[in-house]
C-alpha positions in Angstrom: -42.8 12.6 -8.5 -39.4 11.0 -8.2 -37.7 14.3 -9.3 -39.8 16.3 -6.8 -39.0 14.0 -3.9 -35.3 14.1 -4.8 -35.4 17.9 -5.2 -37.2 18.4 -1.8 -34.7 16.0 -0.1 -31.8 18.0 -1.6 -33.3 21.3 -0.4 -33.6 19.9 3.2 -30.0 18.7 3.1 -28.8 22.0 1.7 -30.6 23.9 4.4 -29.0 21.6 7.0 -25.6 22.4 5.6 -26.4 26.1 5.4 -27.2 26.2 9.2 -24.1 24.1 9.9 -21.9 26.5 8.1 -23.4 29.4 10.0 -22.6 27.7 13.2 -19.0 27.2 12.2 -18.7 30.9 11.3 -19.2 31.7 15.0 -15.7 30.2 15.6 -14.3 33.5 14.5 -15.4 34.8 17.9 -14.9 31.8 20.2 -15.5 28.1 20.6 -17.9 28.9 23.4 -20.0 31.0 21.0 -19.9 28.1 18.6 -21.3 25.9 21.3 -24.1 28.4 22.1 -25.0 28.4 18.4 -25.0 24.6 18.5 -27.9 24.6 21.0 -30.1 26.3 18.5 -28.8 24.0 15.7 -29.6 20.9 17.8 -33.0 22.3 18.7 -33.8 22.5 15.0 -32.4 19.1 13.9 -32.3 16.7 16.9 -35.9 16.8 17.8 -38.0 13.8 16.5 -39.5 15.8 13.5 -36.1 17.3 12.5 -34.4 13.9 12.8 -37.1 12.3 10.6 -36.9 15.1 8.1 -33.1 15.2 7.9 -32.5 11.4 7.6 -35.5 10.9 5.4 -34.2 13.5 3.1 -30.7 11.9 3.1 -32.0 8.4 2.4 -34.5 9.6 -0.3 -32.1 11.9 -2.0 -29.4 9.2 -2.2 -31.7 6.3 -3.2 -33.5 8.4 -5.9 -30.2 9.6 -7.2 -29.2 6.0 -7.7 -32.6 5.4 -9.4 -31.8 8.3 -11.7 -28.5 6.7 -12.7 -30.4 3.4 -13.3 -32.9 5.2 -15.5 -30.4 6.9 -17.7 -30.2 5.7 -21.3 -26.7 6.8 -21.8 -23.7 8.2 -19.9 -22.9 11.1 -22.3 -22.9 13.9 -19.8 -21.8 17.5 -19.6 -19.1 18.6 -17.2 -21.5 19.8 -14.5 -23.4 16.5 -14.7 -20.2 14.5 -14.3 -19.2 16.8 -11.4 -22.6 16.2 -9.7 -22.4 12.5 -10.2 -18.8 12.1 -8.9 -19.3 14.4 -5.9 -22.6 12.6 -5.1 -20.7 9.3 -5.1 -17.9 10.6 -2.9 -19.9 12.6 -0.3 -21.5 9.5 1.4 -18.2 7.8 1.7 -16.8 10.8 3.6 -19.9 11.7 5.5 -20.5 8.4 7.2 -17.6 8.8 9.7 -18.8 12.3 10.6 -22.3 10.9 11.3 -21.0 8.0 13.3 -18.6 10.1 15.3 -21.2 12.6 16.3 -24.9 11.7 16.3 -24.4 7.9 16.5 -21.8 8.1 19.2 -24.0 10.5 21.1 -27.0 8.2 21.0 -25.2 4.9 21.5 -22.3 5.7 23.8 -23.6 8.9 25.5 -20.9 11.1 24.0 -21.2 14.8 24.5 -20.4 15.8 20.9 -19.9 19.5 21.5 -17.5 21.7 19.5 -14.7 21.2 22.0 -14.9 17.4 21.3 -15.3 17.8 17.5 -12.4 20.2 17.2 -10.2 18.1 19.4 -11.1 14.9 17.4 -10.5 16.6 14.0 -7.5 18.8 14.8 -5.6 17.2 17.7 -6.5 13.5 17.8 -7.0 12.6 14.1 -5.8 15.5 11.8 -6.4 13.2 8.8 -10.1 13.2 9.7 -10.0 17.0 9.8 -8.6 17.0 6.3 -11.4 14.6 5.1 -13.9 16.9 6.8 -12.7 19.9 4.9 -12.8 18.0 1.6 -16.4 16.9 2.5 -17.3 20.5 3.3 -16.2 21.7 -0.2 -17.8 18.8 -2.1 -21.1 19.0 -0.2 -21.4 22.8 -0.6 -20.4 22.7 -4.3 -22.8 19.8 -4.9 -25.7 21.7 -3.3 -25.0 25.0 -4.9 -24.7 23.5 -8.4 -28.0 21.6 -7.9 -29.7 24.7 -6.6 -28.5 26.8 -9.5 -29.6 24.3 -12.1 -33.0 24.1 -10.5 -33.6 27.9 -10.2 -32.0 29.1 -13.4 -35.3 28.7 -15.4 -37.2 31.0 -13.1 -37.3 34.6 -14.3 -36.8 36.2 -10.9 -33.6 34.2 -10.3 -31.6 36.4 -12.7 -32.2 39.4 -10.6 -31.3 37.5 -7.4 -28.3 35.6 -8.9 -25.6 38.2 -8.1 -26.6 38.2 -4.4 -26.8 34.4 -4.4 -23.3 34.1 -5.8 -22.0 36.5 -3.2 -23.6 34.3 -0.5 -22.2 31.1 -2.1 -18.7 32.5 -1.9 -18.8 34.5 1.4 -20.5 31.9 3.6 -18.0 29.0 3.1 -15.1 31.4 3.4 -16.4 32.8 6.7 -17.3 29.3 7.9 -13.8 27.9 7.0 -12.2 30.9 8.7 -14.2 30.1 11.8 -13.1 26.5 11.7 -9.5 27.6 11.3 -9.5 30.1 14.1 -11.2 27.7 16.5 -8.6 25.0 15.4 -5.8 27.3 16.6 -7.6 27.8 19.9 -8.2 24.1 20.5 -4.6 23.4 19.7 -3.5 25.9 22.3 -6.0 24.5 24.9 -4.8 20.9 24.2 -1.3 22.0 25.1 -2.4 22.8 28.6 -2.3 19.6 30.8 -4.8 21.0 33.2 -7.4 21.7 30.5 -6.8 18.3 28.9 -7.4 16.6 32.3 -10.7 18.5 32.8 -11.7 17.9 29.2 -11.1 14.1 29.2 -13.0 13.8 32.5 -16.1 15.6 31.2 -16.2 14.7 27.5 -17.2 11.0 28.1 -15.1 10.0 25.0 -15.7 6.5 23.5 -13.4 3.8 24.7 -10.8 2.3 22.4 -13.1 -0.7 21.7 -16.0 1.6 20.9 -13.8 3.7 18.5 -12.8 0.5 16.8 -16.5 -0.4 16.4 -17.2 3.0 14.9 -14.5 2.5 12.3 -15.6 -1.0 11.5 -19.2 0.2 11.1 -17.8 3.0 8.8 -16.1 0.4 6.6 -19.3 -1.7 6.4 -21.4 1.3 5.4 -18.9 2.4 2.8 -18.8 -1.2 1.3 -22.6 -1.3 1.3 -22.8 2.0 -0.6 -20.1 1.0 -3.1 -22.1 -2.3 -3.6 -25.3 -0.3 -4.3 -23.4 1.8 -6.9 -22.1 -1.3 -8.6 -25.6 -2.9 -8.4 -27.1 0.2 -9.9 -24.8 0.2 -12.9 -25.2 -3.6 -13.4 -29.0 -3.3 -13.2 -28.8 -0.5 -15.8 -26.9 -2.7 -18.1 -29.5 -5.6 -17.7 -32.3 -3.1 -18.4 -30.6 -2.0 -21.6 -30.2 -5.7 -22.7 -33.9 -6.3 -22.0 -34.9 -3.2 -24.0 -32.8 -4.4 -26.9 -34.7 -7.7 -26.8 -38.0 -5.8 -26.9 -37.3 -4.2 -30.2 -36.3 -0.9 -31.8 -37.9 2.1 -33.5 -36.6 4.5 -36.1 -36.3 8.3 -35.8 -36.1 10.4 -39.0 -34.6 13.9 -39.0 -35.1 16.8 -41.5 -31.6 16.4 -42.9 -32.4 12.8 -44.1 -30.7 11.0 -41.2 -32.6 8.0 -39.9 -31.5 6.5 -36.6 -32.6 3.3 -34.8 -32.9 3.0 -31.0 -34.2 0.5 -28.6 -37.6 1.0 -27.1 -37.5 2.9 -23.8 -35.0 5.5 -25.2 -36.1 9.1 -25.2 -35.9 11.2 -28.4 -33.3 13.4 -26.8 -31.2 10.4 -25.9 -31.5 9.1 -29.5 -29.9 12.3 -30.7 -27.2 12.5 -28.0 -26.2 8.8 -28.3 -25.7 9.2 -32.0 -23.9 12.6 -32.1 -26.8 14.6 -33.4 -26.7 18.1 -31.9 -29.9 18.7 -29.9 -30.6 21.6 -27.6 -31.2 20.7 -23.9 -30.3 23.3 -21.4 -31.6 21.4 -18.4 -29.9 18.2 -19.3 -33.0 16.2 -20.1 -34.8 16.8 -16.8 -38.0 18.2 -18.3 -37.5 21.6 -16.7 -37.0 23.7 -19.8 -38.4 23.5 -23.3 -35.3 23.8 -25.4 -35.4 20.2 -26.6 -38.9 20.5 -28.0 -39.6 18.9 -31.4 -42.3 19.0 -33.9 -43.5 15.4 -34.6 -44.6 14.5 -38.1 -45.4 10.9 -39.1 -45.8 8.7 -36.1 -47.5 11.2 -33.8 -50.6 9.1 -33.3 -48.5 6.2 -32.0 -46.6 8.1 -29.3 -47.4 7.3 -25.6 -49.5 9.9 -23.8 -48.1 13.1 -22.3 -47.2 12.9 -18.6 -48.1 15.7 -16.2 -44.7 17.4 -16.0 -44.3 17.5 -19.8 -47.9 18.8 -20.1 -47.1 21.6 -17.7 -44.1 22.8 -19.7 -46.0 22.5 -23.1 -48.9 24.5 -21.7 -46.5 27.2 -20.4 -45.0 27.7 -23.9 -48.3 27.4 -25.7 -47.2 24.4 -27.7 -49.1 23.1 -30.7 -50.6 19.6 -30.6 -47.8 18.1 -32.6 -45.1 19.4 -30.3 -43.3 17.3 -27.7 -40.4 17.6 -25.3 -37.7 15.3 -26.7 -36.4 14.4 -23.2 -39.9 13.2 -22.0 -41.0 11.3 -25.2 -40.3 7.6 -25.4 -41.4 6.3 -28.8 -42.5 2.7 -29.5 -42.7 3.0 -33.3 -41.1 4.8 -36.2 -41.6 8.6 -36.4 -40.3 11.8 -37.9 -39.2 14.8 -35.9 -37.9 18.3 -36.4 -36.0 20.0 -33.5 -37.4 23.5 -33.1 -34.4 25.2 -31.5 -30.8 25.3 -32.6 -28.5 23.0 -30.7 -26.6 25.9 -29.2 -29.7 27.5 -27.7 -29.0 28.6 -24.2 -30.7 30.0 -21.1 -32.6 32.8 -22.9 -34.4 30.2 -25.0 -35.1 28.1 -22.0 -36.7 31.0 -20.1 -38.5 32.5 -23.0 -42.2 31.7 -22.9 -43.8 31.8 -26.3 -47.5 32.0 -27.1 -49.4 29.7 -29.4 -49.2 32.3 -32.1 -45.5 31.7 -32.4 -46.3 28.3 -33.9 -48.2 30.0 -36.7 -51.8 31.3 -36.9 -53.9 33.3 -39.2 -54.9 36.6 -37.8 -56.5 39.8 -39.0 -54.2 42.6 -37.9 -53.1 46.1 -38.9 -49.7 46.6 -40.5 -47.7 49.9 -40.6 -44.7 50.6 -42.7 -42.6 53.8 -42.4 -39.6 55.0 -44.4 -37.3 58.0 -44.5 -37.6 60.0 -47.7 -34.4 60.8 -49.5 -32.1 59.3 -46.8 -29.8 57.7 -49.4 -28.7 61.0 -50.9 -28.5 62.5 -47.4 -26.2 59.7 -46.1 -23.8 60.1 -49.1 -22.7 63.4 -47.6 -22.2 62.0 -44.1 -19.5 60.0 -42.4 -20.5 56.4 -41.5 -20.4 57.3 -37.8 -22.9 60.2 -38.4 -25.2 57.9 -40.5 -25.3 55.3 -37.8 -25.9 57.9 -35.1 -28.8 59.6 -37.0 -30.4 56.2 -37.8 -30.2 54.9 -34.3 -31.8 58.1 -33.0 -34.5 57.8 -35.6 -35.2 54.1 -34.8 -35.4 54.9 -31.1 -38.0 57.6 -31.8 -40.1 55.5 -34.1 -39.8 52.4 -31.9 -40.9 54.3 -28.9 -43.9 55.7 -30.8 -44.9 52.2 -31.8 -44.6 50.6 -28.4 -46.3 53.5 -26.6 -49.2 53.0 -29.0 -49.6 49.3 -28.2 -47.9 47.9 -31.3 -45.3 45.2 -31.8 -42.1 46.5 -33.5 -41.5 43.8 -36.2 -38.2 44.9 -37.8 -36.1 47.7 -39.1 -35.4 47.4 -42.9 -32.6 49.7 -44.0 -34.1 53.1 -42.9 -37.6 51.7 -42.8 -39.8 50.4 -40.0 -42.4 47.6 -39.9 -44.9 47.3 -37.0 -47.8 45.1 -36.2 -51.0 46.0 -34.3 -53.8 43.9 -32.9 -52.1 40.6 -32.7 -53.4 40.0 -29.1 -56.2 42.5 -28.8 -58.1 42.2 -32.1 -58.1 44.1 -35.4 -60.4 46.9 -34.3 -58.0 48.0 -31.5 -55.1 47.2 -33.8 -56.3 49.7 -36.4 -56.9 52.4 -33.9 -53.5 51.8 -32.3 -51.8 51.9 -35.7 -53.3 55.3 -36.4 -52.3 56.5 -33.0 -48.8 55.2 -33.7 -48.6 57.2 -37.0 -49.6 60.4 -35.2 -47.0 59.7 -32.5 -44.3 59.0 -35.1 -45.0 62.3 -36.7 -44.7 64.1 -33.4 -41.5 62.2 -32.5 -40.1 63.1 -35.9 -40.6 66.8 -35.2 -38.9 66.4 -31.9 -36.0 64.5 -33.5 -35.6 67.1 -36.2 -35.4 69.8 -33.6 -32.6 67.9 -31.7 -30.7 67.2 -34.9 -31.1 70.5 -36.6 -27.3 71.2 -36.4 -26.6 67.7 -37.9 -29.0 67.8 -40.9 -29.0 70.1 -43.9 -32.8 69.7 -44.0 -35.3 68.0 -41.7 -36.0 64.3 -42.0 -39.2 63.4 -43.8 -41.1 60.1 -43.6 -43.8 58.3 -45.5 -46.2 56.0 -43.6 -48.6 53.3 -45.0 -51.2 51.5 -43.0 -53.3 48.6 -44.1 -55.2 45.7 -42.5 -56.2 42.2 -43.5 -55.7 38.5 -42.8 -52.0 37.4 -42.5 -50.1 34.5 -41.2 -48.4 35.4 -37.9 -45.6 33.2 -36.4 -42.1 32.9 -35.2 -39.9 32.9 -38.3 -36.1 32.8 -38.8 -33.3 30.6 -37.7 -30.9 30.6 -34.7 -30.7 34.0 -33.0 -32.4 35.7 -36.0 -35.9 34.6 -35.1 -38.8 36.8 -34.2 -42.6 37.0 -34.3 -43.5 38.4 -37.8 -46.3 38.4 -40.3 -46.5 37.4 -44.0 -49.3 37.7 -46.5 -50.9 40.0 -49.0 -51.9 42.6 -46.4 -48.2 43.1 -45.5 -47.2 43.6 -49.1 -50.1 46.1 -49.6 -49.1 48.1 -46.5 -45.6 48.4 -47.9 -47.0 49.5 -51.3 -49.0 52.2 -49.6 -45.9 53.5 -47.8 -44.1 53.7 -51.2 -47.2 55.4 -52.7 -47.2 58.2 -50.1 -44.3 59.8 -52.0 -46.4 59.9 -55.2 -49.4 61.3 -53.4 -47.3 64.0 -51.6 -48.5 62.7 -48.3 -46.9 61.7 -45.0 -49.6 59.1 -44.3 -51.7 56.8 -46.5 -54.5 54.9 -44.9 -56.4 52.1 -46.7 -60.2 52.1 -46.7 -60.4 48.9 -44.5 -58.3 50.6 -41.8 -60.5 53.7 -41.8 -63.7 51.7 -41.7 -62.6 49.4 -38.9 -61.0 52.2 -36.8 -64.3 54.1 -37.1 -62.8 57.6 -37.4 -64.1 60.5 -39.5 -61.7 61.0 -42.5 -64.0 63.1 -44.6 -61.8 66.1 -44.3 -58.9 64.4 -46.0 -58.4 63.7 -49.7 -59.6 60.3 -50.9 -58.3 58.5 -54.0 -59.0 55.3 -55.8 -55.6 53.8 -56.6 -54.2 50.7 -58.2 -51.9 48.7 -55.9 -49.2 46.7 -57.7 -49.7 43.0 -57.0 -53.4 43.3 -56.3 -56.3 42.8 -58.7 -58.8 45.7 -58.6 -58.4 49.1 -57.0 -58.5 50.4 -53.5 -59.8 53.6 -51.9 -57.2 55.3 -49.7 -57.0 58.5 -47.7 -53.8 60.6 -47.8 -52.8 63.0 -45.1 -50.1 65.7 -45.5 -49.2 65.3 -41.8 -50.1 62.3 -39.6 -50.5 64.8 -36.8 -53.7 65.9 -38.4 -55.3 62.5 -37.5 -58.3 63.0 -35.1 -57.6 61.9 -31.5 
C-alpha cells in the first residue's frame, strides 16, 4: 500500500509537471498565449479538488519517500537509485521558493501571479532565481521520467511504446525550455520600456519589500525543516538497525557453501547485496519483477507468510510452493536458499512469465526427432558459408512445420531437430500434432529441395522418429542457455526410432503407443517388432517411406 500511494502521488505530480511544461511551450508564440493557456492550467489545478489532489500527492510522495529511506536495510544502490535519491532531496529545496512566490503569494498577498509577473521575477528582477528554476525543471523532469520508466518497464506493452515515450521525454522539455527562453527575451525587451514598466507595476500588485522578506524567511524555515526531516530519517534508520541487532540474527546458506549471518528484519536480497553476493534484482528490490526469486530448502516452514504483492508476482510466474521473492522475504531463523536466475539477468528475465511446468513436472507427451541423412558427407564438399546457409534454411523449414502443427521446438542438435507436443494440451492432441508435424516436415522438405536444387548435388533426405510416454518437463540449463525441455526414457526412445528409420529404409517411424493414442488407421503401412537399445523388451512400430502418406 505504501508503494502504491507513493506511486500514485508521483503520477499526479508528473502530470502536473507535464501540463506545466505544455504551458511554457506556448511562449514560442507569445507571453499572451502563455497566459491564455494558464487559465486552463489554473482551472485544472487551482480548484478545491485539484488543490487537494496536488498538495496531497506532494506531501504523500515526499513523506513516503522518506519512509522508504528509513525502511532500507542498506545503502548499496545502483546509479539510477542514487540519482533518484539525490534529485528527490534537492527538488523540495528548490521548489519551495517557486510555490511561495506564486500560489502562496497569490492566496496571502493577493498577487496576480500571471506569466508577465513570473517572467519578470525570474529574468529581470532575480535572474539567480531563474537559474534555480531551470535547474529545478531539469531535476524534476528527470526524476519523474526515470521513476515512470522503472515502473513501466516490466509491462510487455511498454516496449512497443518506449520509442515514442523517449521522443516525448526529449522533445517536450526542449520545446518548453525554448518557450521560456523566447518569452524571456520578450519580457526583457518590455522591461526596458518605462511606460510598460509603469503600467505593469501598477497592475501586478507586487508584494511589498517586507512581504518579500517574509517569503524568503519562510523559504529558509521550510528548507531547514526538510533538511531536519532528512537527518531525522537517517538517524531513525540507524536506531532501527541497532534495535534489530539486539533482537538477534539468522543464517542464510547458499549453494556454493557460503553461510552469512544477518540481523532479523533484513530481506534475503539485502543479505546478498550487503555481503557482496551477486544476486539478480532488476527492479531494485521493489517487488515489481521476479528476477530475485529463490528456491528455499531447509527453513521454509519457519518463514513469515507471503504478503499480497509478493503473492501476486509468484502467481504470475507460476511459482512452486518453495519459491519466494528474495526482496520480499524477511527470515527470522536459519535457512538455505538457491537463487534461480543468474546475477546478470536483465529485463528479458524480468518480463518473462513462466508457467508452473518450468519448475519441473511429470507429463505424458509426444516427442519427435528428425535428422538429415548423409549430411556429413555432403558438407565436406561445401564451403562453410554454404553449409551454414543450407542448415539455416532447413531449420527454418522444419521449425515452421513444428510450430504450425502446435508443437514446441525444443532444440537443434547438429543437423537434427527435437520437438515436443502435448505439453499444454494433453498427450492425445500431442500425438496427433506430432504426426501432423511429420507430414508438414516432409512437405516443407520437398519445397526446400526444389529451392536448393542448384545448391545440392542430390536432394536432402530426413529420418523422423516419434514416440510418446511419461517424461520430466522443466526449464533446464544455466544463464542464457536455459529452455523448457524434456528428459526421460521416452525421449531416448524417440531418438532411437529416428536412428532406426535409416535401417528400415523409411522416412518416418512411429511407435505403437503413438499410433494407438492418435487413433489413426496405420494398417496400410509396414509394421515391425523391433528391439530398442536401452529398453527391455521389444516394441511394435510402423514405418512409412514418406511421411506425406500419413492420413489427414
